[in-house]
Coordinates of C-alpha atoms (C1' of nucleotides) in Angstrom, one line a residue:
Chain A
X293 CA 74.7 124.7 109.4
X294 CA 75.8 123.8 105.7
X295 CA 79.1 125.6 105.9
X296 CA 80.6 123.0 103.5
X297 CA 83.2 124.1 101.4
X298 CA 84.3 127.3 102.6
X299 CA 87.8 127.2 101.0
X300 CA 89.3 131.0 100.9
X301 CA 91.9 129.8 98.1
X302 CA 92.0 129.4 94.2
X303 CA 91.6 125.5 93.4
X304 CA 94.9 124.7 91.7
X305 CA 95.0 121.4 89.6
X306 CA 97.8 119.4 90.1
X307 CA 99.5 119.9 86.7
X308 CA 102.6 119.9 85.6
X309 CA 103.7 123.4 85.2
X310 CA 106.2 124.6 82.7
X311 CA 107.5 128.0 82.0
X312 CA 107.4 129.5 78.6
X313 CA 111.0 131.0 77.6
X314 CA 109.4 134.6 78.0
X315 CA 108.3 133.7 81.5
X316 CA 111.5 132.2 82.2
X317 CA 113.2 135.3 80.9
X318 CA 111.0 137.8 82.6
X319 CA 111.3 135.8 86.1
X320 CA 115.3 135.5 85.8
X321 CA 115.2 139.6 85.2
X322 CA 113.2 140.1 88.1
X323 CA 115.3 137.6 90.7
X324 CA 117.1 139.8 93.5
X325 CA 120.0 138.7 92.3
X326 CA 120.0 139.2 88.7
X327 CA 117.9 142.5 88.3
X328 CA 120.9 145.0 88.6
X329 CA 122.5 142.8 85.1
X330 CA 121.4 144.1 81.8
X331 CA 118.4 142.4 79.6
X332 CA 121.6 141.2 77.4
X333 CA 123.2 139.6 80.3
X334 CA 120.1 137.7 81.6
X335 CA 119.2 136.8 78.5
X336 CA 123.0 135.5 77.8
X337 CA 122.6 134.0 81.6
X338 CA 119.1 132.4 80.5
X339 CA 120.4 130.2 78.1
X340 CA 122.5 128.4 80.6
X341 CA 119.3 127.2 82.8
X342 CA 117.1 124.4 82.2
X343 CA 113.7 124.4 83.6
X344 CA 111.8 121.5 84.9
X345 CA 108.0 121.5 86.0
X346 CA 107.1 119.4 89.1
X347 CA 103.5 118.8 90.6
X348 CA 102.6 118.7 94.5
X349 CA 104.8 116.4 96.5
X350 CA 107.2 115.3 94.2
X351 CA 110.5 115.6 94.8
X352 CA 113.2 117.7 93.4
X353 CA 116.0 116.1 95.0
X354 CA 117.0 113.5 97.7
X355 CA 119.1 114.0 100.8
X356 CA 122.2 112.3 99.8
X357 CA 122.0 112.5 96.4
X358 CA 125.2 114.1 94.6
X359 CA 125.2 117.7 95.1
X360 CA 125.5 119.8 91.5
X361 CA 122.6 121.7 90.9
X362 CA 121.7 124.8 91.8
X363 CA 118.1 125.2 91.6
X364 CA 115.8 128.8 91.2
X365 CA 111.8 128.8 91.5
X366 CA 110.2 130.3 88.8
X367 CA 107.2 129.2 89.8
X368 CA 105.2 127.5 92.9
X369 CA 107.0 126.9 96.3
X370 CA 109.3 124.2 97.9
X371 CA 109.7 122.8 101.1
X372 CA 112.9 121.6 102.0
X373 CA 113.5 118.7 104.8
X374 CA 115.8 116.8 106.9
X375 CA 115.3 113.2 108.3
X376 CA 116.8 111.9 111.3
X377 CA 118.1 108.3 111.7
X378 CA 114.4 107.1 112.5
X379 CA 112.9 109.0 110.0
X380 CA 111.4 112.0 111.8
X381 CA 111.0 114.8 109.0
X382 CA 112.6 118.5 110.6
X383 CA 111.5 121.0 107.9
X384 CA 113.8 123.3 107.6
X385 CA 112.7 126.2 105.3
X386 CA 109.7 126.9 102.9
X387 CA 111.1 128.7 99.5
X388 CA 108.6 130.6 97.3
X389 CA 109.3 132.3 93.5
X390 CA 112.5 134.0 93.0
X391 CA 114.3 131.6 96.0
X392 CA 117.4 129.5 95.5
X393 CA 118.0 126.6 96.6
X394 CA 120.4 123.3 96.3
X395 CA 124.2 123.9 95.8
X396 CA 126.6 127.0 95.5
X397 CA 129.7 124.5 96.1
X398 CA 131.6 123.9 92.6
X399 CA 133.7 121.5 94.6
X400 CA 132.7 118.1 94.1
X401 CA 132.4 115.1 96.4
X402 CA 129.5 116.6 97.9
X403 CA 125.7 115.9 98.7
X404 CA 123.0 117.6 99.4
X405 CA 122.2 117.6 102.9
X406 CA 118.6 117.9 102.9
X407 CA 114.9 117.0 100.1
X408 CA 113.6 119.2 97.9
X409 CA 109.7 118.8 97.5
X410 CA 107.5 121.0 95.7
X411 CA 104.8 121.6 98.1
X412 CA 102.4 123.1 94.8
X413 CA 102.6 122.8 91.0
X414 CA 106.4 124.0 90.3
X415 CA 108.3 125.3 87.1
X416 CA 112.2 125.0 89.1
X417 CA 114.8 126.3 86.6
X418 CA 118.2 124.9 87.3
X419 CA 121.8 125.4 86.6
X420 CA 124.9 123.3 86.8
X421 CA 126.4 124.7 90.3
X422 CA 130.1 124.8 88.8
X423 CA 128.9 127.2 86.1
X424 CA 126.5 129.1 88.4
X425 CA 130.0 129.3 90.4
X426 CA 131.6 131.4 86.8
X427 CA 128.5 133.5 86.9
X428 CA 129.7 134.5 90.1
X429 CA 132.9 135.2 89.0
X430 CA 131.7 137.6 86.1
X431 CA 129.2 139.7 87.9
X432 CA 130.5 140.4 91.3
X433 CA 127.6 142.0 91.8
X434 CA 125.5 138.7 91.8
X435 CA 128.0 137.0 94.0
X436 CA 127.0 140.0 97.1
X437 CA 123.3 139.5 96.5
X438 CA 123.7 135.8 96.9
X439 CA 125.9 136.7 99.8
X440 CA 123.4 139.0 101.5
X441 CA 120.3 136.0 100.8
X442 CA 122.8 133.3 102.4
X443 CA 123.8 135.7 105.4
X444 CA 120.1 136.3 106.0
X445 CA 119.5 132.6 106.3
X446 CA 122.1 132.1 108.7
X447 CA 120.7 134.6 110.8
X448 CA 117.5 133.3 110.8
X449 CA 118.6 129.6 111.6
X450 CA 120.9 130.9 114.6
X451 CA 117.2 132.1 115.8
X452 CA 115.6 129.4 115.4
X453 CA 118.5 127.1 117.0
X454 CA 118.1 130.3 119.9
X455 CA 113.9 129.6 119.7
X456 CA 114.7 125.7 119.5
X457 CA 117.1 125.6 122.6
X458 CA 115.4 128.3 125.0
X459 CA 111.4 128.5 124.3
X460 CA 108.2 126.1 124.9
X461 CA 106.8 124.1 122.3
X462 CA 103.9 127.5 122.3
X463 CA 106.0 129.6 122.0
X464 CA 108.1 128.3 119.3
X465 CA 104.7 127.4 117.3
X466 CA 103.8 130.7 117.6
X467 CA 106.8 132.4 115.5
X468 CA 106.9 129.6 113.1
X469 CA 103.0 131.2 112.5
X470 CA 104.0 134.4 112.4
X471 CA 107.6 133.6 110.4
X472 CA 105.2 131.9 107.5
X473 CA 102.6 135.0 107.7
X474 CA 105.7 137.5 106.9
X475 CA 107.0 135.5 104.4
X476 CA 103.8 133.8 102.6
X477 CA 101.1 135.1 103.8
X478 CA 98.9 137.8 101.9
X479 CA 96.7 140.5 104.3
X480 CA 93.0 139.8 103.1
X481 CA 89.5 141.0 105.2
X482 CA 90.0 138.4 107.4
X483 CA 93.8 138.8 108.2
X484 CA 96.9 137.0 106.7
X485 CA 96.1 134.6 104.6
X486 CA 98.6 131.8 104.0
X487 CA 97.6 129.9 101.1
X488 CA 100.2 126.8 100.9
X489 CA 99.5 123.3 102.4
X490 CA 100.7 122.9 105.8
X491 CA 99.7 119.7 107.6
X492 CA 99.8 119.5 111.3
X493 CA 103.0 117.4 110.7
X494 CA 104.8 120.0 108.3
X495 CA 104.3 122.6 111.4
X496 CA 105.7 120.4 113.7
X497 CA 108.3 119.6 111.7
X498 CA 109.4 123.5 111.7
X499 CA 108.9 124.0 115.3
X500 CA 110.6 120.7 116.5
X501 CA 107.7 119.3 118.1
X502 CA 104.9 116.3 117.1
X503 CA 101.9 116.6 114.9
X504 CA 99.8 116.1 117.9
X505 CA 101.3 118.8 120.3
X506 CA 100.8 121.2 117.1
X507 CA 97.3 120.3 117.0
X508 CA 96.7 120.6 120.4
X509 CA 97.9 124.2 120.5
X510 CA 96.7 125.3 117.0
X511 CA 93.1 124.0 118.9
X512 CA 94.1 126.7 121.5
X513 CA 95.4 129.4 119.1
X514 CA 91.7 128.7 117.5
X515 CA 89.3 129.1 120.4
X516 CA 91.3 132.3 121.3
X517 CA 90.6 133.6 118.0
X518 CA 94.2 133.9 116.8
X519 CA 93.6 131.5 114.1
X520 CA 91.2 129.8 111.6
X521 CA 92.5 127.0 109.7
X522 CA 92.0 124.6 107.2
X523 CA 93.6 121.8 105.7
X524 CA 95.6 123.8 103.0
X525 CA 95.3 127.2 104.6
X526 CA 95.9 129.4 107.7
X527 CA 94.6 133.0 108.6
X528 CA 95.9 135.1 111.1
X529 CA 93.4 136.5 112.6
X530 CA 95.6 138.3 115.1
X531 CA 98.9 139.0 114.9
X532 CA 99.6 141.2 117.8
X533 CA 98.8 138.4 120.0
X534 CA 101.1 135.8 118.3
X535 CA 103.7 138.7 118.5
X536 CA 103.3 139.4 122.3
X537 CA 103.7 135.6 122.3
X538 CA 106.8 135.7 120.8
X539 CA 108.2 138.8 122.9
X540 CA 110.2 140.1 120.2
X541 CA 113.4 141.1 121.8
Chain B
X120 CA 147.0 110.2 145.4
X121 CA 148.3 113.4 145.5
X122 CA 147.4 114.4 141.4
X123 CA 147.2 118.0 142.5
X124 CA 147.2 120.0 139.2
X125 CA 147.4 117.9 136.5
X126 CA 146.5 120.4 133.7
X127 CA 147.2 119.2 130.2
X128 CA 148.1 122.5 128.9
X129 CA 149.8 125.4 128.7
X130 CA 149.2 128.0 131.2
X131 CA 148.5 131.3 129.7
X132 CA 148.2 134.7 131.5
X133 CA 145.1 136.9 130.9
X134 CA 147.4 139.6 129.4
X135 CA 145.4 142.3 126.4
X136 CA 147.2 141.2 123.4
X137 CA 147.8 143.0 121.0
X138 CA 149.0 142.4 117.0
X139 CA 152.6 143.1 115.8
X140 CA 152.0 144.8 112.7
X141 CA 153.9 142.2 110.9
X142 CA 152.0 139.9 112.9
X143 CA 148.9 141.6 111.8
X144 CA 150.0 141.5 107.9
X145 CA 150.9 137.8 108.0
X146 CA 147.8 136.8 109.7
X147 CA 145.7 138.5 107.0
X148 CA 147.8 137.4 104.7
X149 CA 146.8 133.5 105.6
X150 CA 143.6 134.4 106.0
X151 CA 141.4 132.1 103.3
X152 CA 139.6 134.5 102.1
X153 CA 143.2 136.5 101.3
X154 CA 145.6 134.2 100.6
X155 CA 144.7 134.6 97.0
X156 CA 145.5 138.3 96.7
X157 CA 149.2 139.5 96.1
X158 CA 151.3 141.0 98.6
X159 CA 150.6 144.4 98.0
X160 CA 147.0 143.9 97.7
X161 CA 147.0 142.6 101.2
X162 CA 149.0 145.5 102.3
X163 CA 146.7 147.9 101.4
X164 CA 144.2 145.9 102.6
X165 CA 146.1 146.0 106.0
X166 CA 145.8 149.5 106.2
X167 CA 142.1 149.7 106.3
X168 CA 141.7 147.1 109.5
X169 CA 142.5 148.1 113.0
X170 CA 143.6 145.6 115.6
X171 CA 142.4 145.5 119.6
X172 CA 143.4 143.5 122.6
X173 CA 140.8 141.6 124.5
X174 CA 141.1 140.0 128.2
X175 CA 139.0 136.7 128.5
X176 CA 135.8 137.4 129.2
X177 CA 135.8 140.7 127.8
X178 CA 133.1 141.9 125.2
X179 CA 133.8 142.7 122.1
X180 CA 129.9 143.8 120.9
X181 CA 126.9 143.4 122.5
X182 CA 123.7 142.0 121.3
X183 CA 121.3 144.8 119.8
X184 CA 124.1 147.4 119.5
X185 CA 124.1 148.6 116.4
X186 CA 126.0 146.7 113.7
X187 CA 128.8 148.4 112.1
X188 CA 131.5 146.3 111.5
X189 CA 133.3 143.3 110.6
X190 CA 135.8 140.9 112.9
X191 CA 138.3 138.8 112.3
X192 CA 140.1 136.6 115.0
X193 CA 144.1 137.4 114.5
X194 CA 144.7 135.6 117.8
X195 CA 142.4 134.1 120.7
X196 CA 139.2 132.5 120.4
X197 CA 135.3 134.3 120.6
X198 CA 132.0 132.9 121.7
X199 CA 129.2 134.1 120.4
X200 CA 126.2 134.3 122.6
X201 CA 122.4 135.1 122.5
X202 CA 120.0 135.3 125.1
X203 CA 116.7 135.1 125.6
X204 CA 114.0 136.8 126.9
X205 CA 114.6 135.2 130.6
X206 CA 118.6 135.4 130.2
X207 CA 119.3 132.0 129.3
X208 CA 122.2 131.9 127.5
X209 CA 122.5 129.7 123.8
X210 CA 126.0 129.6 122.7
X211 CA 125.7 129.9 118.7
X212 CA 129.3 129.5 118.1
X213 CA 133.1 129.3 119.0
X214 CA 135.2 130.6 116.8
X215 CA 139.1 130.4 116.4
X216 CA 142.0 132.5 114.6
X217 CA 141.1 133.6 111.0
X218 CA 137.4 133.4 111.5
X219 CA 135.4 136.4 111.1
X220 CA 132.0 137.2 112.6
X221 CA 130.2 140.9 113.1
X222 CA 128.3 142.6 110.7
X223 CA 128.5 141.6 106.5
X224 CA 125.5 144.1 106.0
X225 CA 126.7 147.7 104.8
X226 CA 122.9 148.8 104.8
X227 CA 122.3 150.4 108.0
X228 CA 119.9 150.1 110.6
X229 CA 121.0 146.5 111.5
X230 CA 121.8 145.2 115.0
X231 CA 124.1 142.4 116.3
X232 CA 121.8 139.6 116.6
X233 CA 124.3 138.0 119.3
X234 CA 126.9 138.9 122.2
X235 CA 130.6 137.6 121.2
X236 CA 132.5 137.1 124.3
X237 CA 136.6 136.3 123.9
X238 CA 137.2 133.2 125.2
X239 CA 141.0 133.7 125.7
X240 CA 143.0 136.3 125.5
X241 CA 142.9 137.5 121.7
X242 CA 143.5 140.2 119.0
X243 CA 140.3 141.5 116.8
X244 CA 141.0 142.6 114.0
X245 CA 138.0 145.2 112.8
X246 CA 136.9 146.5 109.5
X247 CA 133.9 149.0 109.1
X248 CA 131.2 146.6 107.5
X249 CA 131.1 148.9 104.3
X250 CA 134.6 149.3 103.9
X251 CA 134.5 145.7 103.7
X252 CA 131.7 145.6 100.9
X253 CA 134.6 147.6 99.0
X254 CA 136.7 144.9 99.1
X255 CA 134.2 142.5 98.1
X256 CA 133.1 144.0 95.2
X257 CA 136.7 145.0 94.1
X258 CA 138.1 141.3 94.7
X259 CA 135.1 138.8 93.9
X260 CA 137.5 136.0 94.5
X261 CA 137.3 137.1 98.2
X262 CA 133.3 137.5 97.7
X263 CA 133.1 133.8 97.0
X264 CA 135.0 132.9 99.8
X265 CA 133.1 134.6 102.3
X266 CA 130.2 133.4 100.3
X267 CA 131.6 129.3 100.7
X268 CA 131.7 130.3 104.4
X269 CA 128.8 131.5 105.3
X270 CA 127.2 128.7 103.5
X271 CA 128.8 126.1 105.1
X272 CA 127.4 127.9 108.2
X273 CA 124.5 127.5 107.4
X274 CA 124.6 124.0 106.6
X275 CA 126.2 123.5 109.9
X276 CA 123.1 125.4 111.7
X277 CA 120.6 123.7 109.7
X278 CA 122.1 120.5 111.3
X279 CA 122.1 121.6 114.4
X280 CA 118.2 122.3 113.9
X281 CA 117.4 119.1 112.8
X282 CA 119.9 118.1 116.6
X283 CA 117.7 120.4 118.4
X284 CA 114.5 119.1 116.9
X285 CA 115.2 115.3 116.4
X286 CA 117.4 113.6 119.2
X287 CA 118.0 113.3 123.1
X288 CA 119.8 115.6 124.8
X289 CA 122.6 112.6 125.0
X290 CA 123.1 112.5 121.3
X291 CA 123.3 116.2 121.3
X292 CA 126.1 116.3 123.8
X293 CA 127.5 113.8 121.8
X294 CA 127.5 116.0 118.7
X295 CA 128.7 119.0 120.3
X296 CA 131.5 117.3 121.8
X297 CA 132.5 115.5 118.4
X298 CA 131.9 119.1 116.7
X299 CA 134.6 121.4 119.4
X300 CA 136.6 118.3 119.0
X301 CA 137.0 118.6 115.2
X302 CA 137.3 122.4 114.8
X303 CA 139.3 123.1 118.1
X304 CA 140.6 119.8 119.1
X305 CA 144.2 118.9 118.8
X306 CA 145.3 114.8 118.4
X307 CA 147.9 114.1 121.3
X308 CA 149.2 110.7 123.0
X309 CA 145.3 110.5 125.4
X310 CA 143.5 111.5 122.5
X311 CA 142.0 114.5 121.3
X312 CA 142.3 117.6 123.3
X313 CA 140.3 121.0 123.6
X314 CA 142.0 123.3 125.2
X315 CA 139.1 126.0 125.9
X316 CA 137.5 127.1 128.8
X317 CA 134.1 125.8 128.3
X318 CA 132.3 125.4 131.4
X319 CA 129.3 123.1 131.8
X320 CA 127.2 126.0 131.4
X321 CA 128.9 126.6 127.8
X322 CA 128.4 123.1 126.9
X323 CA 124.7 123.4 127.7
X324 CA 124.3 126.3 125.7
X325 CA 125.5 124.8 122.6
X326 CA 123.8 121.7 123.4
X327 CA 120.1 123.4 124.3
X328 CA 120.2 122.3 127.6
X329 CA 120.7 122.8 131.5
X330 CA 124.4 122.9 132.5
X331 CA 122.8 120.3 135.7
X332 CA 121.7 117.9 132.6
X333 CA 125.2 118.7 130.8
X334 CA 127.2 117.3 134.1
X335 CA 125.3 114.4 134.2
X336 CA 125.8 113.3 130.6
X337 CA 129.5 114.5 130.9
X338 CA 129.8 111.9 134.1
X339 CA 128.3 109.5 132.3
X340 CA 130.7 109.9 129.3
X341 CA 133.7 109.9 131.7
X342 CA 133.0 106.6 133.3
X343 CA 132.3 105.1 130.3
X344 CA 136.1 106.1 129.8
X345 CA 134.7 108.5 126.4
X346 CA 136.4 111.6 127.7
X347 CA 138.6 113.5 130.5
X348 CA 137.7 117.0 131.8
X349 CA 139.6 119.5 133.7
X350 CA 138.2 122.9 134.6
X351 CA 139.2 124.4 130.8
X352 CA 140.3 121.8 129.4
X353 CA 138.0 118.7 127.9
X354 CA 140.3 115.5 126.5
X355 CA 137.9 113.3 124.3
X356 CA 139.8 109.7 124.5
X357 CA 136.9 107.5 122.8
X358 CA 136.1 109.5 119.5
X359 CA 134.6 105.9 117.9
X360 CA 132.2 105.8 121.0
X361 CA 130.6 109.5 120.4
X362 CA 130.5 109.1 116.8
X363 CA 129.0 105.7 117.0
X364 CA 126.0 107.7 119.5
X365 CA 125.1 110.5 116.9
X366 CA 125.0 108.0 114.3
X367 CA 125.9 110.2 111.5
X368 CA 123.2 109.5 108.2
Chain C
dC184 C1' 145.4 127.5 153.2
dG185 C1' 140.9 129.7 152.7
dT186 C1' 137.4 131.2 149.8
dA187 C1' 134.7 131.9 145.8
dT188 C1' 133.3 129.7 141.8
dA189 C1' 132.1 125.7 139.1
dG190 C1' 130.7 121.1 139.0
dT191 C1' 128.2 117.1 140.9
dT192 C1' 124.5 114.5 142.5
dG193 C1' 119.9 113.6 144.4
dA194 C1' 114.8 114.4 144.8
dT195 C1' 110.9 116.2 142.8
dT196 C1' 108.1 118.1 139.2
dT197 C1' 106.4 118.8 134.7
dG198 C1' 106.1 119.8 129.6
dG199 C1' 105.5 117.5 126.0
dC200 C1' 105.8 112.8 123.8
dT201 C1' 103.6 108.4 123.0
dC202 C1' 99.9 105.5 122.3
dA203 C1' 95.2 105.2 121.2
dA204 C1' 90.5 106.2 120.0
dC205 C1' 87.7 109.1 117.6
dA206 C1' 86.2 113.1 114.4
dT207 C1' 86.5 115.7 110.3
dC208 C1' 87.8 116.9 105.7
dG209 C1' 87.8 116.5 100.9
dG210 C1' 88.5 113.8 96.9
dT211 C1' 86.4 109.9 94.2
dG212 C1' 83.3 106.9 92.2
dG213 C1' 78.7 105.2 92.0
Chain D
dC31 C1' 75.2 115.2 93.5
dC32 C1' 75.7 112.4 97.3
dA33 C1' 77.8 108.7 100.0
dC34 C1' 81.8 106.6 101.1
dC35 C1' 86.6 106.2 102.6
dG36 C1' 91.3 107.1 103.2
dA37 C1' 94.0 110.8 105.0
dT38 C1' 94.5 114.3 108.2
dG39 C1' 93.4 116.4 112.4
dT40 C1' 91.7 116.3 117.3
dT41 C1' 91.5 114.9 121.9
dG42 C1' 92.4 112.0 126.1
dA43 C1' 95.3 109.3 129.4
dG44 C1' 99.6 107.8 131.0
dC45 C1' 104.4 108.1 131.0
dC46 C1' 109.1 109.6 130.7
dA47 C1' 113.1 112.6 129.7
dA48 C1' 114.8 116.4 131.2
dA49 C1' 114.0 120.8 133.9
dT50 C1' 114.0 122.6 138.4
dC51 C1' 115.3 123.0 143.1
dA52 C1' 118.6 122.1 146.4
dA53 C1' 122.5 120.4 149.0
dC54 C1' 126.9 119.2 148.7
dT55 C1' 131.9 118.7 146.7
dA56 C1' 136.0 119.8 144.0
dT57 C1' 138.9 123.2 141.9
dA58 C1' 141.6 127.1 141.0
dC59 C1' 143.4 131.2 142.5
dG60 C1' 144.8 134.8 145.7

DNA sequence: CGTATAGTTGATTTGGCTCAACATCGGTGG
DNA sequence: CCACCGATGTTGAGCCAAATCAACTATACG
């Protein structure tokens, strides 16, 4: 069989990517959080950002690093990790366009508590957090969607400290699959397509286990015909399955 | 030896209690997501709250009831508990006077995601979640301090991710410990004492593991002379020791 | 003082980690 | 365009930390 090659994804080169200011505008209108402000306001609020293009696995910031930024994607996706005192990597959240990350705390003395890598060619637009902080102040309205966003996370982490403290290694693997389906996957012919580059170790690193017990049940998830994989994409071929996995409560 | 009852603290009856209404109004006025408003701000905030009385052990919501309002702790402490599919218990959180938890989200259609259990006897004071909303978006200085919580939450959850995911169940004992000592603990002459009912059971649901495994590590700890437990209390005399074993980054 | 509940401790089992060898992919240069 | 090679993924074998199962003990409360 010559079934070389049989990538279901764009090629991207590994460019640096930079927004244009109408980009940058356009993507700022459309952010959750902005899009209730007037085109003046935005526009007024655009001034204040900076954007900064980054290519595949370079990093945006350091754990430890002083914490003052607060960063937006305008364009690409970021992973965000944690390392333990012998270096093992927990990944603790993929972000994609539109998502914030970094720091909301205007209070100084503080670091960030986690890296920032772009896991694809990036445009990251970023804002000093102490005057995102007077943003806040002006709109309200901004502060409650940021609100809402950060609630949201919390929620999902208390799951996944819930999945982390009461569920197998399969199971766990399983709703990390279907958490990254819902949020970056894309429903094609074949199923959900999910179109970033997730190494064995990244997966283990969301579902707290090692690259070679990820394998291992991705390999089972495979011959069951849940999955097809490659090395910088995953289809779902079946969801329901994952889901009964999961036994959503 | 006859060390019959030895209990460091304070016996307390398992009486409802219920708020003084100037009881009430101070507590919200000390609140720190208050204590910035005026007096008669607070007072007409005041109005909008109602207080009830809970018995240790009682409920206050249950998990997958629908999620209408907002809590804050006047007096008393709350656990907050999910469970999963097999009934084993992860405690996400202990929570003490002037912490809120419930429901932020005024869209409806929302559930709890957890149980929350009063610990103690304690007074709840409760707020219809989109009531609440109103006072965010009239006082965005309260916005931002509910904000600044719930993101330090989330920080705090993240770490306990990267616990779950990275380190023995010794370390993570360790952790917890160190964690209830900070936020609940009180420094007396034999060293920092927690005076909550946690049985081994709690411990093991904050610590992702068996309460069997829990005792054993606690044992440990106490003949290494690290800590002193009593039924509901928990006396942590070697705080260097614990600290030294999660071997904070 | 008696009883129910919570905690302790031991024996056994096992899921998943570790270590190791091998296979496959995909980018690069000849 | 093809062959090579480093990086990533797969699979096997053995081992260990922690779960489970079970018997027993201590504590608090009526």
């Amino acid at each position: 069989m010559s079934n070389r090659r049989r990538t279901p994804l764009k090629i991207v080169k590994n460019e640096v990517h930079s927004c244009t200011p109408i980009l940058r505008l356009n993507i700022l209108h459309n952010l959750p959080f902005f899009n209730n402000l007037s085109h003046q306001e935005v526009t007024e609020i655009n001034k204040i950002f900076n954007d900064i293009g980054y290519v595949s696995e370079e990093t945006i910031y350091h754990m430890a690093d002083r914490s003052t930024r607060l960063c937006v994607i305008a364009s690409g996706s970021v992973k965000l990790i944690r390392q333990n005192a012998d270096g093992k990597e927990v990944l603790m959240d993929i972000l994609k366009q539109g998502e914030f990350f970094g720091s909301l705390d205007p209070f100084g003395d503080t670091y960030y508590q986690e890296t920032a890598i772009a896991l694809q060619p990036s445009c990251i637009l970023k804002i000093d957090s102490e005057e995102f902080r007077t943003i806040l102040q002006k709109y309200p309205v901004v502060s409650l969607q940021v609100l809402d966003t950060t609630a949201k996370r919390l929620l999902e982490a208390q799951e996944r400290i819930k999945q982390l403290s009461a569920h197998s290694v399969e199971n766990r693997i399983a709703y990390t699959l279907l958490k990254l389906g819902q949020k970056l996957g894309e429903q094609n012919e074949n199923g959900i397509l999910i179109q970033i580059p997730l190494s064995r170790y990244d997966i283990a690193g969301m579902a707290g286990t090692t690259p070679e017990t990820a394998s291992r049940i991705i390999s089972k998830f495979k011959n069951a015909d849940i999955l097809k994989t490659g090395r910088k994409w995953t289809i779902i071929k079946n969801i329901e399955q994952l889901e009964k996995m999961v036994k959503i409560i």
